[in-house]
Amino acid sequence: MKIYNTLTKKVEEIKPREAGKINLFVCGPTVYDFIHIGNARTFVFFDAFAKYLRSTGLDVEYVQNITDIDDRIITKAIVEKRVWSEIATQFEKTFIADMAALGVTAVSRYARATEHIPQVIEQVKKLRDGNHAYQAKDGWYFDVKTFKDYGKLSGRSTEMAEDGVSRIDDGVGKRNKADFCLWKFPLSADEPAWASEDLGPGRPGWHIEDTAITEHYFGPQYDIHGGGQDLIFPHHEAEIAQQEAASGLEPFVRYWMHVAFLVQQGGKMAKSKGNFTTVHRLTEQYSKETIRQYLFSAEYRSPLEFSDEALEPFKTAQDGLKKSLRRMAVYSKRGAFDVDAPDSAEKLSAIADEISAALADNFNTASAIGLWSGLVSQANQLIDEKKFDSKAYDVFKNIADDINAILGIIPEVSQIDIPSDVAGLIRQREEKRAGLDWAGADALRKDIEAKGYTLDDTPYGPILSET
Ligand code: AMP
């Protein structure tokens, strides 16, 4: 498969470092609040991507960190007069619940920053011993001038990095403006700190937890690192500097993948801007399949627009799909596919090949979803023309299962237990229809609808659905 590599700015074939194995790391959330649908775009994308890689036979070890110690958590704790770790625990729980509600199941291991403090300290010591880190008044800093490749991911030089960009640590007594903090000393008794004889008491800086965690699980070099595009600079640039300076080995990561923003009225959805919709709220309103179909509807390197109405067309599409799937299941039982149509399975398989090609080409979910909709339409058309045989139905179901295992966009269509009173109404209505009593049949249809069902008349008899 091919993906766009932010490091080389090219679409490249993925070649695992070790045959058959991929180590994948994706930056996780800072757990100080509910996550929003913008964060979810990145997490749901990599969930599907990891599932796809596994479907091709690769053994994928997917690690995601959880930033459970950070300035934003500490600030919230001070404002709300709570213990910082209680806030982290609370929002880690809501994050895990949100991921489950969105069908995100591909992560092999969630790694908390606070459970990797010894690894962080070790890495900072290595950088200090290699003269890449120095002590300032409020912590240990990485000296960007000691790393000649600084800027190779984002295309910035150390001078440009000094242009006062946001989220660069404002330390006291830094050598270069672009230097970033590795180990922060506590500035007050409210700030948590871990003991370290070598470094002094402190907590990890923003960037170091990720490289400490990945070195621990993957070693100093691995295959794929992902995240949202806002992380390219300074975060991922800092990770490269830390790990390559600490180990002397390059490349730290072979392939860097970045997901474009979910935007609202043209601007990035962000907690700091206050223009966000939480996953928690959205999953109460829409099914996970609807949300995922929406998130995959744009190619991952293009922005995706969000609004309160943005998911409605996807909900409508899901309802239509449910109807089609139900119709197929009922038709199959009623013998509608006992026809002679030797070409029908082949037609569907040809579209399935195109879907596979779209996913293999930089994981183009937008194109795959378009093709899948086309495949459902093709199947419906063949059914209407009585050119859909049971082999085609088996092929259709297999394709749907394969797509669903990766994208998770196909709703479950459960069998309806038809209550006996409704079954009686359907029977009576069939009798009225047989006697050409259309007014009587319509009245019975209304009775059925009043009980929470819709009825479709088909050439193979009526099909009941729940409304
Ligand atoms: P944070 O908790 O802010 O560090 O974000 C967690 C992840 O969500 C990171 O990979 C971010 O790049 C990603 N992210 C944040 N906002 C957006 C957005 N509006 N669209 C897509 N990804 C985002």
Short mmCIF file of C-alpha atoms and ligand atoms in Angstrom, two decimals:
data_model
loop_
_atom_site.label_atom_id
_atom_site.label_comp_id
_atom_site.label_asym_id
_atom_site.label_seq_id
_atom_site.Cartn_x
_atom_site.Cartn_y
_atom_site.Cartn_z
CA MET A 1 0.00 0.00 0.00
CA LYS A 2 1.04 3.59 -0.58
CA ILE A 3 0.73 6.56 1.77
CA TYR A 4 1.73 10.21 1.73
CA ASN A 5 4.78 10.70 3.93
CA THR A 6 5.01 14.18 5.49
CA LEU A 7 8.76 13.65 5.96
CA THR A 8 9.61 13.07 2.29
CA LYS A 9 6.55 14.94 0.90
CA LYS A 10 5.95 11.97 -1.39
CA VAL A 11 3.46 9.15 -1.77
CA GLU A 12 5.45 6.04 -0.90
CA GLU A 13 5.01 2.29 -0.70
CA ILE A 14 4.98 1.19 2.95
CA LYS A 15 7.94 -1.07 3.63
CA PRO A 16 7.95 -2.40 7.21
CA ARG A 17 11.28 -2.30 9.06
CA GLU A 18 10.73 -5.92 10.03
CA ALA A 19 8.97 -8.14 7.49
CA GLY A 20 5.29 -8.57 8.27
CA LYS A 21 5.30 -6.19 11.26
CA ILE A 22 4.29 -2.55 11.68
CA ASN A 23 4.83 -0.47 14.79
CA LEU A 24 2.37 2.43 14.75
CA PHE A 25 2.15 5.29 17.23
CA VAL A 26 -0.49 8.03 17.24
CA CYS A 27 -0.52 11.02 19.60
CA GLY A 28 -3.39 10.63 22.04
CA PRO A 29 -5.44 13.18 23.97
CA THR A 30 -4.57 15.41 26.88
CA VAL A 31 -7.19 14.29 29.36
CA TYR A 32 -8.51 17.55 30.85
CA ASP A 33 -11.92 17.74 29.12
CA PHE A 34 -14.27 15.81 26.83
CA ILE A 35 -12.78 15.17 23.38
CA HIS A 36 -14.39 16.87 20.40
CA ILE A 37 -15.31 15.55 16.99
CA GLY A 38 -12.12 17.13 15.54
CA ASN A 39 -9.96 14.97 17.82
CA ALA A 40 -12.16 12.03 16.85
CA ARG A 41 -11.44 12.56 13.15
CA THR A 42 -7.79 11.75 13.80
CA PHE A 43 -8.46 8.83 16.16
CA VAL A 44 -11.15 7.23 13.98
CA PHE A 45 -8.95 7.60 10.90
CA PHE A 46 -6.05 5.73 12.49
CA ASP A 47 -8.41 3.11 13.91
CA ALA A 48 -9.54 2.27 10.38
CA PHE A 49 -6.02 2.56 8.99
CA ALA A 50 -4.64 0.07 11.55
CA LYS A 51 -7.53 -2.31 10.83
CA TYR A 52 -6.77 -2.01 7.13
CA LEU A 53 -3.07 -2.81 7.61
CA ARG A 54 -4.05 -5.85 9.69
CA SER A 55 -6.48 -6.97 6.97
CA THR A 56 -3.53 -7.15 4.57
CA GLY A 57 -1.83 -9.64 6.89
CA LEU A 58 0.50 -7.27 8.75
CA ASP A 59 1.00 -7.69 12.47
CA VAL A 60 0.32 -4.14 13.73
CA GLU A 61 1.33 -3.03 17.21
CA TYR A 62 -0.60 0.21 17.69
CA VAL A 63 0.35 2.31 20.72
CA GLN A 64 -1.34 5.56 21.73
CA ASN A 65 -0.24 7.74 24.61
CA ILE A 66 -2.53 9.42 27.08
CA THR A 67 -1.21 12.75 28.32
CA ASP A 68 -2.33 12.60 31.93
CA ILE A 69 0.06 15.25 33.21
CA ASP A 70 0.19 18.62 31.47
CA ASP A 71 -0.13 22.36 32.13
CA ARG A 72 -3.76 22.31 30.98
CA ILE A 73 -4.67 19.63 33.54
CA ILE A 74 -2.86 21.49 36.31
CA THR A 75 -4.52 24.81 35.41
CA LYS A 76 -7.95 23.21 35.46
CA ALA A 77 -7.21 21.61 38.84
CA ILE A 78 -6.23 24.99 40.30
CA VAL A 79 -9.32 26.73 38.88
CA GLU A 80 -11.69 23.99 40.06
CA LYS A 81 -9.84 23.43 43.36
CA ARG A 82 -9.44 19.74 42.60
CA VAL A 83 -6.59 17.27 42.57
CA TRP A 84 -4.96 17.16 39.09
CA SER A 85 -4.90 13.35 38.94
CA GLU A 86 -8.61 13.17 39.64
CA ILE A 87 -9.28 15.34 36.56
CA ALA A 88 -6.98 13.17 34.44
CA THR A 89 -8.71 9.98 35.61
CA GLN A 90 -12.16 11.44 34.98
CA PHE A 91 -11.42 12.49 31.39
CA GLU A 92 -9.41 9.41 30.57
CA LYS A 93 -12.56 7.44 31.40
CA THR A 94 -14.74 9.65 29.19
CA PHE A 95 -12.16 9.37 26.38
CA ILE A 96 -12.16 5.55 26.55
CA ALA A 97 -15.97 5.52 26.61
CA ASP A 98 -16.09 7.88 23.60
CA MET A 99 -13.69 5.66 21.67
CA ALA A 100 -15.87 2.62 22.39
CA ALA A 101 -18.98 4.56 21.32
CA LEU A 102 -17.27 5.35 18.00
CA GLY A 103 -16.20 1.74 17.41
CA VAL A 104 -12.48 2.52 17.89
CA THR A 105 -11.00 -0.85 18.82
CA ALA A 106 -7.67 -1.11 16.98
CA VAL A 107 -5.35 0.35 19.64
CA SER A 108 -3.17 -2.42 21.11
CA ARG A 109 -2.05 -0.39 24.12
CA TYR A 110 -2.86 2.95 25.73
CA ALA A 111 0.21 4.30 27.51
CA ARG A 112 -0.15 6.94 30.25
CA ALA A 113 2.60 9.53 30.53
CA THR A 114 2.68 9.21 34.32
CA GLU A 115 3.43 5.50 34.05
CA HIS A 116 6.57 6.16 31.99
CA ILE A 117 8.38 8.71 34.15
CA PRO A 118 11.54 6.54 34.59
CA GLN A 119 11.80 6.27 30.78
CA VAL A 120 11.37 10.05 30.45
CA ILE A 121 14.11 10.70 33.00
CA GLU A 122 16.44 8.22 31.24
CA GLN A 123 15.95 9.95 27.90
CA VAL A 124 16.54 13.43 29.32
CA LYS A 125 19.73 12.16 30.99
CA LYS A 126 20.91 10.72 27.66
CA LEU A 127 20.31 14.09 26.00
CA ARG A 128 22.13 15.88 28.82
CA ASP A 129 25.10 13.48 28.56
CA GLY A 130 25.21 14.04 24.79
CA ASN A 131 25.25 17.84 25.33
CA HIS A 132 21.84 18.26 23.70
CA ALA A 133 20.11 19.29 26.94
CA TYR A 134 20.97 22.02 29.44
CA GLN A 135 19.52 23.22 32.69
CA ALA A 136 17.77 26.61 32.88
CA LYS A 137 15.99 28.23 35.79
CA ASP A 138 12.66 26.43 35.35
CA GLY A 139 13.72 23.12 33.85
CA TRP A 140 15.84 21.13 31.43
CA TYR A 141 15.78 22.28 27.79
CA PHE A 142 16.70 20.81 24.43
CA ASP A 143 19.22 22.98 22.58
CA VAL A 144 17.94 22.99 18.99
CA LYS A 145 21.26 24.32 17.69
CA THR A 146 22.90 21.00 18.63
CA PHE A 147 20.68 19.06 16.22
CA LYS A 148 21.58 19.83 12.63
CA ASP A 149 18.41 18.31 11.16
CA TYR A 150 16.02 20.41 13.23
CA GLY A 151 13.15 21.40 10.95
CA LYS A 152 13.35 18.50 8.49
CA LEU A 153 9.73 17.43 8.99
CA SER A 154 8.05 20.82 8.91
CA GLY A 155 10.51 22.51 6.56
CA ARG A 156 11.49 25.11 9.16
CA SER A 157 15.00 26.14 10.09
CA THR A 158 16.01 26.80 13.70
CA GLU A 159 15.89 30.52 12.82
CA MET A 160 12.35 30.26 11.53
CA ALA A 161 11.40 28.23 14.57
CA GLU A 162 12.35 31.29 16.57
CA ASP A 163 9.64 33.37 14.91
CA GLY A 164 7.65 33.34 18.11
CA VAL A 165 5.32 30.54 16.99
CA SER A 166 2.75 29.42 19.48
CA ARG A 167 3.25 26.53 21.87
CA ILE A 168 7.01 27.02 22.17
CA ASP A 169 7.91 26.99 25.86
CA ASP A 170 8.63 30.46 27.24
CA GLY A 171 11.43 29.41 29.56
CA VAL A 172 13.62 31.63 31.69
CA GLY A 173 17.24 31.69 30.54
CA LYS A 174 16.87 29.61 27.39
CA ARG A 175 19.82 29.56 24.98
CA ASN A 176 17.66 29.81 21.84
CA LYS A 177 14.09 30.94 21.56
CA ALA A 178 13.12 27.68 19.82
CA ASP A 179 14.52 25.48 22.61
CA PHE A 180 11.80 23.37 24.18
CA CYS A 181 11.38 22.03 27.67
CA LEU A 182 12.16 18.38 28.45
CA TRP A 183 11.70 18.38 32.22
CA LYS A 184 9.77 21.10 34.05
CA PHE A 185 10.57 22.10 37.61
CA PRO A 186 7.51 22.81 39.78
CA LEU A 187 6.93 26.54 40.21
CA SER A 188 4.66 26.17 43.21
CA ALA A 189 3.56 23.57 45.73
CA ASP A 190 0.38 23.05 43.66
CA GLU A 191 2.37 21.60 40.77
CA PRO A 192 3.08 17.88 40.80
CA ALA A 193 6.67 16.69 40.61
CA TRP A 194 8.50 13.36 40.42
CA ALA A 195 11.78 12.92 42.24
CA SER A 196 14.97 12.63 40.20
CA GLU A 197 18.42 12.84 41.76
CA ASP A 198 19.99 13.64 38.41
CA LEU A 199 17.56 16.20 37.07
CA GLY A 200 15.90 17.56 40.18
CA PRO A 201 12.19 17.13 40.96
CA GLY A 202 9.97 17.79 37.96
CA ARG A 203 7.50 16.57 35.36
CA PRO A 204 7.78 15.76 31.66
CA GLY A 205 7.71 18.57 29.09
CA TRP A 206 5.17 18.38 26.29
CA HIS A 207 7.16 16.37 23.74
CA ILE A 208 9.26 13.91 25.71
CA GLU A 209 6.57 11.47 26.87
CA ASP A 210 5.95 10.27 23.31
CA THR A 211 9.55 9.39 22.52
CA ALA A 212 10.09 7.87 25.98
CA ILE A 213 7.02 5.69 25.43
CA THR A 214 7.86 4.65 21.87
CA GLU A 215 11.50 3.89 22.73
CA HIS A 216 10.23 1.69 25.55
CA TYR A 217 7.82 -0.32 23.37
CA PHE A 218 9.34 -0.11 19.88
CA GLY A 219 12.98 0.84 20.37
CA PRO A 220 14.64 3.99 18.97
CA GLN A 221 13.29 3.51 15.44
CA TYR A 222 9.90 2.43 14.17
CA ASP A 223 7.54 2.46 11.19
CA ILE A 224 4.65 4.93 11.31
CA HIS A 225 3.82 7.96 13.46
CA GLY A 226 0.47 9.71 13.10
CA GLY A 227 -1.46 12.64 14.45
CA GLY A 228 -3.40 15.75 13.46
CA GLN A 229 -1.65 18.23 11.17
CA ASP A 230 -1.32 20.79 13.99
CA LEU A 231 1.26 18.48 15.56
CA ILE A 232 3.80 18.65 12.71
CA PHE A 233 5.40 21.68 14.31
CA PRO A 234 6.66 21.99 16.95
CA HIS A 235 5.58 18.68 18.47
CA HIS A 236 6.70 16.11 15.92
CA GLU A 237 9.74 18.15 14.98
CA ALA A 238 10.73 18.06 18.65
CA GLU A 239 10.16 14.30 18.83
CA ILE A 240 12.56 13.75 15.92
CA ALA A 241 15.17 15.98 17.53
CA GLN A 242 14.87 14.24 20.91
CA GLN A 243 14.97 10.67 19.66
CA GLU A 244 17.58 11.03 16.91
CA ALA A 245 19.82 13.09 19.20
CA ALA A 246 19.42 10.59 22.05
CA SER A 247 20.09 7.47 19.97
CA GLY A 248 22.27 8.79 17.14
CA LEU A 249 20.08 6.73 14.79
CA GLU A 250 17.98 7.98 11.91
CA PRO A 251 15.32 7.98 10.74
CA PHE A 252 13.50 7.83 14.05
CA VAL A 253 10.28 7.13 12.13
CA ARG A 254 10.00 6.02 8.50
CA TYR A 255 6.54 7.37 7.67
CA TRP A 256 4.76 10.38 9.15
CA MET A 257 1.03 10.69 8.52
CA HIS A 258 -1.04 13.76 9.37
CA VAL A 259 -4.79 14.18 9.30
CA ALA A 260 -6.18 17.54 8.14
CA PHE A 261 -8.46 19.54 10.40
CA LEU A 262 -12.10 19.18 10.99
CA VAL A 263 -13.24 22.77 10.54
CA GLN A 264 -16.28 24.80 11.42
CA GLN A 265 -17.11 27.85 9.33
CA GLY A 266 -13.63 27.57 7.84
CA GLY A 267 -11.71 27.53 11.15
CA LYS A 268 -10.13 24.62 13.04
CA MET A 269 -12.38 23.07 15.64
CA ALA A 270 -10.52 23.51 18.92
CA LYS A 271 -11.27 23.56 22.61
CA SER A 272 -9.30 26.76 22.98
CA LYS A 273 -11.58 28.48 20.43
CA GLY A 274 -14.75 27.27 22.13
CA ASN A 275 -16.23 26.18 18.74
CA PHE A 276 -16.33 22.49 19.51
CA THR A 277 -18.91 19.71 19.60
CA THR A 278 -18.09 16.85 21.92
CA VAL A 279 -18.15 13.23 20.82
CA HIS A 280 -20.20 12.59 23.94
CA ARG A 281 -23.02 14.80 22.61
CA LEU A 282 -22.81 13.60 19.03
CA THR A 283 -22.96 9.91 19.92
CA GLU A 284 -26.21 10.55 21.77
CA GLN A 285 -27.66 11.93 18.55
CA TYR A 286 -26.16 9.72 15.83
CA SER A 287 -25.06 6.10 15.47
CA LYS A 288 -21.35 5.30 15.30
CA GLU A 289 -21.79 4.17 11.70
CA THR A 290 -23.30 7.54 10.73
CA ILE A 291 -20.50 9.46 12.46
CA ARG A 292 -17.79 7.29 10.92
CA GLN A 293 -19.27 7.57 7.44
CA TYR A 294 -19.27 11.36 7.85
CA LEU A 295 -15.65 11.38 9.10
CA PHE A 296 -14.51 9.22 6.17
CA SER A 297 -16.42 11.26 3.60
CA ALA A 298 -13.40 13.49 2.89
CA GLU A 299 -9.92 12.26 1.99
CA TYR A 300 -7.90 12.49 5.22
CA ARG A 301 -5.51 15.17 3.97
CA SER A 302 -8.38 17.50 3.07
CA PRO A 303 -10.29 19.60 5.60
CA LEU A 304 -13.71 18.32 6.63
CA GLU A 305 -16.47 20.85 7.35
CA PHE A 306 -18.64 20.39 10.41
CA SER A 307 -21.95 22.03 11.27
CA ASP A 308 -24.98 20.99 13.30
CA GLU A 309 -26.61 19.72 10.08
CA ALA A 310 -23.47 18.14 8.58
CA LEU A 311 -24.37 14.61 9.67
CA GLU A 312 -27.98 14.64 8.47
CA PRO A 313 -27.28 13.43 4.89
CA PHE A 314 -25.23 10.58 6.35
CA LYS A 315 -28.08 9.63 8.67
CA THR A 316 -30.42 9.57 5.66
CA ALA A 317 -27.90 7.42 3.76
CA GLN A 318 -27.68 5.02 6.71
CA ASP A 319 -31.47 4.72 6.86
CA GLY A 320 -31.54 3.94 3.12
CA LEU A 321 -28.78 1.36 3.53
CA LYS A 322 -30.62 -0.31 6.41
CA LYS A 323 -33.69 -0.60 4.21
CA SER A 324 -31.69 -2.13 1.36
CA LEU A 325 -29.99 -4.64 3.66
CA ARG A 326 -33.28 -5.64 5.22
CA ARG A 327 -34.89 -6.03 1.86
CA MET A 328 -32.05 -8.29 0.71
CA ALA A 329 -32.31 -10.48 3.83
CA VAL A 330 -36.09 -10.88 3.43
CA TYR A 331 -35.88 -11.41 -0.34
CA SER A 332 -33.24 -14.06 0.14
CA LYS A 333 -35.55 -15.95 2.52
CA ARG A 334 -38.47 -15.63 0.12
CA GLY A 335 -36.47 -17.16 -2.70
CA ALA A 336 -36.05 -14.02 -4.82
CA PHE A 337 -32.42 -14.86 -5.53
CA ASP A 338 -33.15 -18.34 -6.91
CA VAL A 339 -32.59 -17.01 -10.40
CA ASP A 340 -30.10 -17.69 -13.14
CA ALA A 341 -27.77 -14.66 -13.27
CA PRO A 342 -24.20 -15.88 -13.67
CA ASP A 343 -22.71 -12.36 -14.25
CA SER A 344 -24.11 -10.67 -11.17
CA ALA A 345 -21.44 -11.79 -8.68
CA GLU A 346 -18.68 -10.75 -11.06
CA LYS A 347 -20.12 -7.26 -11.43
CA LEU A 348 -20.02 -6.78 -7.66
CA SER A 349 -16.52 -8.24 -7.36
CA ALA A 350 -15.25 -5.75 -9.92
CA ILE A 351 -16.45 -2.85 -7.72
CA ALA A 352 -14.91 -4.52 -4.65
CA ASP A 353 -11.55 -4.53 -6.45
CA GLU A 354 -11.89 -0.80 -7.03
CA ILE A 355 -12.62 -0.26 -3.33
CA SER A 356 -9.48 -2.21 -2.40
CA ALA A 357 -7.47 -0.12 -4.84
CA ALA A 358 -8.83 3.13 -3.33
CA LEU A 359 -7.84 2.06 0.18
CA ALA A 360 -4.40 0.94 -0.97
CA ASP A 361 -3.87 4.37 -2.54
CA ASN A 362 -3.14 6.59 0.48
CA PHE A 363 -6.17 5.12 2.25
CA ASN A 364 -8.70 7.10 0.25
CA THR A 365 -11.82 6.51 2.33
CA ALA A 366 -13.86 9.12 0.45
CA SER A 367 -13.42 7.24 -2.78
CA ALA A 368 -14.00 3.85 -1.07
CA ILE A 369 -17.27 5.07 0.44
CA GLY A 370 -18.46 6.44 -2.91
CA LEU A 371 -17.71 3.08 -4.53
CA TRP A 372 -19.47 1.19 -1.74
CA SER A 373 -22.63 3.31 -2.27
CA GLY A 374 -22.36 2.53 -5.97
CA LEU A 375 -22.09 -1.15 -5.17
CA VAL A 376 -25.27 -1.07 -3.07
CA SER A 377 -27.10 0.74 -5.91
CA GLN A 378 -25.81 -1.82 -8.40
CA ALA A 379 -27.03 -4.67 -6.20
CA ASN A 380 -30.46 -3.00 -5.80
CA GLN A 381 -30.74 -2.50 -9.52
CA LEU A 382 -29.83 -6.12 -10.26
CA ILE A 383 -32.42 -7.26 -7.71
CA ASP A 384 -35.11 -5.13 -9.36
CA GLU A 385 -34.17 -6.59 -12.73
CA LYS A 386 -34.27 -10.12 -11.24
CA LYS A 387 -30.62 -10.53 -12.21
CA PHE A 388 -29.22 -11.08 -8.71
CA ASP A 389 -28.53 -14.66 -7.74
CA SER A 390 -27.69 -16.22 -4.40
CA LYS A 391 -23.99 -16.33 -5.30
CA ALA A 392 -24.10 -12.56 -5.83
CA TYR A 393 -25.77 -12.21 -2.44
CA ASP A 394 -22.97 -14.20 -0.78
CA VAL A 395 -20.38 -12.06 -2.56
CA PHE A 396 -22.22 -8.90 -1.48
CA LYS A 397 -22.29 -10.03 2.16
CA ASN A 398 -18.57 -10.87 2.13
CA ILE A 399 -17.67 -7.49 0.65
CA ALA A 400 -19.85 -5.74 3.24
CA ASP A 401 -18.16 -7.68 6.06
CA ASP A 402 -14.69 -6.82 4.75
CA ILE A 403 -15.51 -3.10 4.44
CA ASN A 404 -17.19 -3.04 7.80
CA ALA A 405 -14.23 -4.68 9.55
CA ILE A 406 -12.11 -1.71 8.42
CA LEU A 407 -14.39 1.32 8.16
CA GLY A 408 -17.23 0.33 10.53
CA ILE A 409 -19.87 2.11 8.44
CA ILE A 410 -22.49 -0.58 7.93
CA PRO A 411 -25.37 -0.69 10.41
CA GLU A 412 -26.46 -3.91 11.99
CA VAL A 413 -29.80 -4.98 10.62
CA SER A 414 -31.47 -7.10 13.21
CA GLN A 415 -34.37 -9.40 12.56
CA ILE A 416 -37.61 -7.85 13.71
CA ASP A 417 -39.69 -9.92 16.08
CA ILE A 418 -43.07 -9.14 14.56
CA PRO A 419 -45.63 -8.93 17.39
CA SER A 420 -48.66 -11.15 16.77
CA ASP A 421 -51.10 -8.19 16.58
CA VAL A 422 -48.98 -6.55 13.86
CA ALA A 423 -48.63 -9.87 12.01
CA GLY A 424 -52.45 -10.14 12.16
CA LEU A 425 -52.83 -6.63 10.69
CA ILE A 426 -50.42 -7.49 7.86
CA ARG A 427 -52.42 -10.65 7.07
CA GLN A 428 -55.72 -8.75 7.08
CA ARG A 429 -54.24 -6.12 4.82
CA GLU A 430 -53.03 -8.74 2.34
CA GLU A 431 -56.59 -10.10 2.24
CA LYS A 432 -57.97 -6.60 1.54
CA ARG A 433 -55.42 -6.13 -1.24
CA ALA A 434 -56.31 -9.49 -2.72
CA GLY A 435 -59.95 -8.36 -2.70
CA LEU A 436 -58.91 -5.02 -4.32
CA ASP A 437 -60.19 -3.14 -1.25
CA TRP A 438 -57.57 -0.38 -1.41
CA ALA A 439 -59.27 1.89 1.13
CA GLY A 440 -59.40 -0.96 3.65
CA ALA A 441 -55.73 -1.82 2.93
CA ASP A 442 -54.71 1.84 3.46
CA ALA A 443 -56.57 2.01 6.77
CA LEU A 444 -54.72 -1.09 7.97
CA ARG A 445 -51.40 0.37 6.82
CA LYS A 446 -52.13 3.40 9.06
CA ASP A 447 -52.86 1.06 11.98
CA ILE A 448 -49.51 -0.66 11.40
CA GLU A 449 -47.70 2.70 11.20
CA ALA A 450 -49.37 3.83 14.42
CA LYS A 451 -47.67 0.89 16.13
CA GLY A 452 -44.23 2.20 15.08
CA TYR A 453 -43.58 0.36 11.81
CA THR A 454 -43.42 1.08 8.11
CA LEU A 455 -44.54 -1.37 5.49
CA ASP A 456 -43.12 -1.64 1.97
CA ASP A 457 -45.02 -3.57 -0.66
CA THR A 458 -42.61 -5.49 -2.87
CA PRO A 459 -42.98 -8.08 -5.62
CA TYR A 460 -41.99 -10.62 -2.96
CA GLY A 461 -44.58 -9.53 -0.42
CA PRO A 462 -44.69 -6.82 2.23
CA ILE A 463 -41.55 -5.94 4.23
CA LEU A 464 -41.92 -4.50 7.70
CA SER A 465 -39.37 -2.07 9.19
CA GLU A 466 -39.21 -0.31 12.51
CA THR A 467 -39.51 3.48 12.29
P1 AMP B 1 -5.01 17.37 21.78
O1 AMP B 1 -5.77 16.71 22.90
O2 AMP B 1 -5.38 18.79 21.53
O3 AMP B 1 -3.53 17.16 21.91
O4 AMP B 1 -5.44 16.62 20.41
C1 AMP B 1 -5.47 15.22 20.25
C2 AMP B 1 -5.38 14.86 18.77
O5 AMP B 1 -6.47 15.42 18.02
C3 AMP B 1 -4.11 15.34 18.08
O6 AMP B 1 -3.66 14.32 17.19
C4 AMP B 1 -4.57 16.57 17.31
O7 AMP B 1 -3.75 16.82 16.21
C5 AMP B 1 -5.96 16.13 16.88
N1 AMP B 1 -6.85 17.28 16.60
C6 AMP B 1 -7.12 18.35 17.41
N2 AMP B 1 -8.01 19.20 16.82
C7 AMP B 1 -8.31 18.66 15.61
C8 AMP B 1 -9.17 19.05 14.51
N3 AMP B 1 -9.94 20.16 14.56
N4 AMP B 1 -9.22 18.24 13.41
C9 AMP B 1 -8.49 17.10 13.35
N5 AMP B 1 -7.66 16.67 14.34
C10 AMP B 1 -7.56 17.43 15.45
#
